[in-house]
Amino acid sequence: MNWRFAYAIGFHPWEDTDAAFAAKLAELFDREERGREPPFGPALDLGTGSGIWGIHLAKRGWQVTGID
């Protein structure tokens, strides 16, 4: 597999998640954010891949550092 090419064309099945996982993750974010105002603080995304989770966290108000 040519991973650089796969990323370039947007093919990353290892990051595609099912709805149940995404819902549980959102529930965890909601719990951490409840009663607080953004920015919520630092978040570290290790092995970012395409950055899908770091982008999601940043949109929610976290200060994300990603390392791949």
Short mmCIF file of N, CA and C in Angstrom, two decimals:
data_model
loop_
_atom_site.label_atom_id
_atom_site.label_comp_id
_atom_site.label_asym_id
_atom_site.label_seq_id
_atom_site.Cartn_x
_atom_site.Cartn_y
_atom_site.Cartn_z
N MET A 1 0.85 -1.18 0.00
CA MET A 1 0.00 0.00 0.00
C MET A 1 0.89 1.23 0.00
N ASN A 2 0.62 2.16 -0.88
CA ASN A 2 1.32 3.43 -0.91
C ASN A 2 0.55 4.39 -0.01
N TRP A 3 0.97 4.54 1.25
CA TRP A 3 0.23 5.33 2.22
C TRP A 3 0.20 6.81 1.87
N ARG A 4 1.27 7.33 1.32
CA ARG A 4 1.29 8.74 0.93
C ARG A 4 0.24 9.01 -0.12
N PHE A 5 0.14 8.12 -1.10
CA PHE A 5 -0.88 8.26 -2.15
C PHE A 5 -2.28 8.12 -1.55
N ALA A 6 -2.45 7.16 -0.65
CA ALA A 6 -3.76 6.95 -0.02
C ALA A 6 -4.22 8.22 0.70
N TYR A 7 -3.32 8.84 1.47
CA TYR A 7 -3.67 10.09 2.14
C TYR A 7 -4.00 11.18 1.12
N ALA A 8 -3.21 11.27 0.07
CA ALA A 8 -3.40 12.31 -0.93
C ALA A 8 -4.78 12.26 -1.57
N ILE A 9 -5.30 11.06 -1.76
CA ILE A 9 -6.62 10.96 -2.40
C ILE A 9 -7.75 10.83 -1.39
N GLY A 10 -7.41 10.93 -0.10
CA GLY A 10 -8.44 10.91 0.92
C GLY A 10 -8.88 9.53 1.35
N PHE A 11 -8.09 8.50 1.06
CA PHE A 11 -8.42 7.14 1.43
C PHE A 11 -7.79 6.83 2.78
N HIS A 12 -8.60 6.69 3.80
CA HIS A 12 -8.08 6.38 5.13
C HIS A 12 -9.12 5.58 5.90
N PRO A 13 -9.30 4.32 5.53
CA PRO A 13 -10.32 3.50 6.19
C PRO A 13 -10.05 3.26 7.67
N TRP A 14 -8.80 3.40 8.11
CA TRP A 14 -8.48 3.21 9.51
C TRP A 14 -9.04 4.32 10.37
N GLU A 15 -9.50 5.43 9.76
CA GLU A 15 -10.08 6.54 10.50
C GLU A 15 -11.60 6.58 10.39
N ASP A 16 -12.17 5.80 9.51
CA ASP A 16 -13.62 5.77 9.38
C ASP A 16 -14.17 5.03 10.58
N THR A 17 -15.13 5.64 11.24
CA THR A 17 -15.66 5.04 12.45
C THR A 17 -17.14 4.74 12.29
N ASP A 18 -17.62 3.87 13.13
CA ASP A 18 -19.05 3.61 13.10
C ASP A 18 -19.77 4.64 13.96
N ALA A 19 -21.05 4.74 13.79
CA ALA A 19 -21.85 5.76 14.48
C ALA A 19 -21.81 5.59 16.00
N ALA A 20 -21.79 4.36 16.47
CA ALA A 20 -21.78 4.12 17.92
C ALA A 20 -20.51 4.67 18.56
N PHE A 21 -19.36 4.46 17.90
CA PHE A 21 -18.10 4.97 18.43
C PHE A 21 -18.10 6.49 18.44
N ALA A 22 -18.52 7.12 17.34
CA ALA A 22 -18.54 8.58 17.25
C ALA A 22 -19.49 9.17 18.30
N ALA A 23 -20.63 8.52 18.54
CA ALA A 23 -21.58 9.00 19.54
C ALA A 23 -20.98 8.92 20.94
N LYS A 24 -20.29 7.84 21.26
CA LYS A 24 -19.67 7.68 22.57
C LYS A 24 -18.57 8.72 22.78
N LEU A 25 -17.79 8.97 21.74
CA LEU A 25 -16.73 9.97 21.82
C LEU A 25 -17.33 11.35 22.06
N ALA A 26 -18.39 11.68 21.34
CA ALA A 26 -19.06 12.97 21.53
C ALA A 26 -19.61 13.09 22.95
N GLU A 27 -20.11 11.99 23.50
CA GLU A 27 -20.61 11.98 24.87
C GLU A 27 -19.49 12.30 25.86
N LEU A 28 -18.31 11.74 25.63
CA LEU A 28 -17.16 12.03 26.50
C LEU A 28 -16.74 13.49 26.40
N PHE A 29 -16.73 14.04 25.18
CA PHE A 29 -16.40 15.45 25.00
C PHE A 29 -17.43 16.32 25.72
N ASP A 30 -18.71 16.00 25.55
CA ASP A 30 -19.77 16.77 26.19
C ASP A 30 -19.59 16.80 27.71
N ARG A 31 -19.26 15.65 28.28
CA ARG A 31 -19.08 15.56 29.73
C ARG A 31 -17.92 16.45 30.19
N GLU A 32 -16.81 16.43 29.45
CA GLU A 32 -15.65 17.25 29.81
C GLU A 32 -15.95 18.74 29.68
N GLU A 33 -16.78 19.11 28.72
CA GLU A 33 -17.03 20.51 28.41
C GLU A 33 -18.17 21.11 29.24
N ARG A 34 -18.99 20.28 29.83
CA ARG A 34 -20.18 20.73 30.55
C ARG A 34 -19.82 21.75 31.62
N GLY A 35 -20.51 22.90 31.58
CA GLY A 35 -20.31 23.94 32.58
C GLY A 35 -19.09 24.81 32.36
N ARG A 36 -18.40 24.63 31.26
CA ARG A 36 -17.18 25.39 30.98
C ARG A 36 -17.37 26.18 29.70
N GLU A 37 -16.50 27.14 29.48
CA GLU A 37 -16.49 27.95 28.26
C GLU A 37 -15.19 27.71 27.50
N PRO A 38 -15.25 27.72 26.16
CA PRO A 38 -14.03 27.57 25.38
C PRO A 38 -13.11 28.78 25.59
N PRO A 39 -11.83 28.62 25.47
CA PRO A 39 -11.14 27.38 25.13
C PRO A 39 -11.11 26.45 26.32
N PHE A 40 -11.27 25.17 26.04
CA PHE A 40 -11.36 24.16 27.08
C PHE A 40 -10.00 23.72 27.60
N GLY A 41 -8.95 24.02 26.85
CA GLY A 41 -7.62 23.64 27.28
C GLY A 41 -6.91 22.84 26.21
N PRO A 42 -5.73 22.34 26.55
CA PRO A 42 -4.94 21.62 25.56
C PRO A 42 -5.43 20.20 25.34
N ALA A 43 -5.28 19.75 24.10
CA ALA A 43 -5.56 18.36 23.72
C ALA A 43 -4.42 17.90 22.82
N LEU A 44 -3.95 16.70 23.05
CA LEU A 44 -2.85 16.15 22.27
C LEU A 44 -3.39 15.01 21.41
N ASP A 45 -3.21 15.13 20.11
CA ASP A 45 -3.64 14.09 19.17
C ASP A 45 -2.39 13.40 18.64
N LEU A 46 -2.11 12.21 19.18
CA LEU A 46 -0.94 11.45 18.76
C LEU A 46 -1.30 10.51 17.62
N GLY A 47 -0.45 10.45 16.61
CA GLY A 47 -0.75 9.61 15.44
C GLY A 47 -1.93 10.18 14.69
N THR A 48 -1.87 11.44 14.36
CA THR A 48 -3.02 12.18 13.83
C THR A 48 -3.59 11.63 12.53
N GLY A 49 -2.76 11.01 11.72
CA GLY A 49 -3.27 10.58 10.42
C GLY A 49 -3.69 11.81 9.62
N SER A 50 -4.93 11.84 9.20
CA SER A 50 -5.42 12.99 8.43
C SER A 50 -5.82 14.14 9.34
N GLY A 51 -5.83 13.92 10.64
CA GLY A 51 -6.17 14.98 11.58
C GLY A 51 -7.65 15.09 11.89
N ILE A 52 -8.44 14.10 11.51
CA ILE A 52 -9.89 14.17 11.65
C ILE A 52 -10.33 14.44 13.09
N TRP A 53 -9.72 13.78 14.07
CA TRP A 53 -10.15 13.96 15.47
C TRP A 53 -9.63 15.28 16.03
N GLY A 54 -8.42 15.67 15.67
CA GLY A 54 -7.89 16.96 16.12
C GLY A 54 -8.70 18.12 15.57
N ILE A 55 -9.11 18.02 14.34
CA ILE A 55 -9.95 19.06 13.73
C ILE A 55 -11.29 19.13 14.47
N HIS A 56 -11.86 17.98 14.75
CA HIS A 56 -13.13 17.94 15.46
C HIS A 56 -13.01 18.61 16.84
N LEU A 57 -11.93 18.28 17.56
CA LEU A 57 -11.72 18.89 18.87
C LEU A 57 -11.51 20.40 18.77
N ALA A 58 -10.74 20.84 17.80
CA ALA A 58 -10.49 22.28 17.62
C ALA A 58 -11.79 23.02 17.33
N LYS A 59 -12.65 22.44 16.53
CA LYS A 59 -13.95 23.06 16.23
C LYS A 59 -14.81 23.18 17.49
N ARG A 60 -14.61 22.27 18.42
CA ARG A 60 -15.37 22.29 19.67
C ARG A 60 -14.78 23.28 20.68
N GLY A 61 -13.58 23.78 20.44
CA GLY A 61 -12.99 24.77 21.32
C GLY A 61 -11.78 24.32 22.10
N TRP A 62 -11.18 23.20 21.70
CA TRP A 62 -9.96 22.73 22.36
C TRP A 62 -8.75 23.29 21.64
N GLN A 63 -7.64 23.42 22.34
CA GLN A 63 -6.38 23.88 21.76
C GLN A 63 -5.55 22.64 21.43
N VAL A 64 -5.58 22.23 20.18
CA VAL A 64 -5.06 20.94 19.77
C VAL A 64 -3.65 21.02 19.22
N THR A 65 -2.81 20.10 19.65
CA THR A 65 -1.50 19.87 19.06
C THR A 65 -1.53 18.46 18.50
N GLY A 66 -1.21 18.33 17.22
CA GLY A 66 -1.21 17.03 16.58
C GLY A 66 0.20 16.59 16.19
N ILE A 67 0.51 15.35 16.46
CA ILE A 67 1.80 14.77 16.09
C ILE A 67 1.56 13.45 15.38
N ASP A 68 2.09 13.35 14.17
CA ASP A 68 1.90 12.10 13.41
C ASP A 68 3.21 11.36 13.31
#
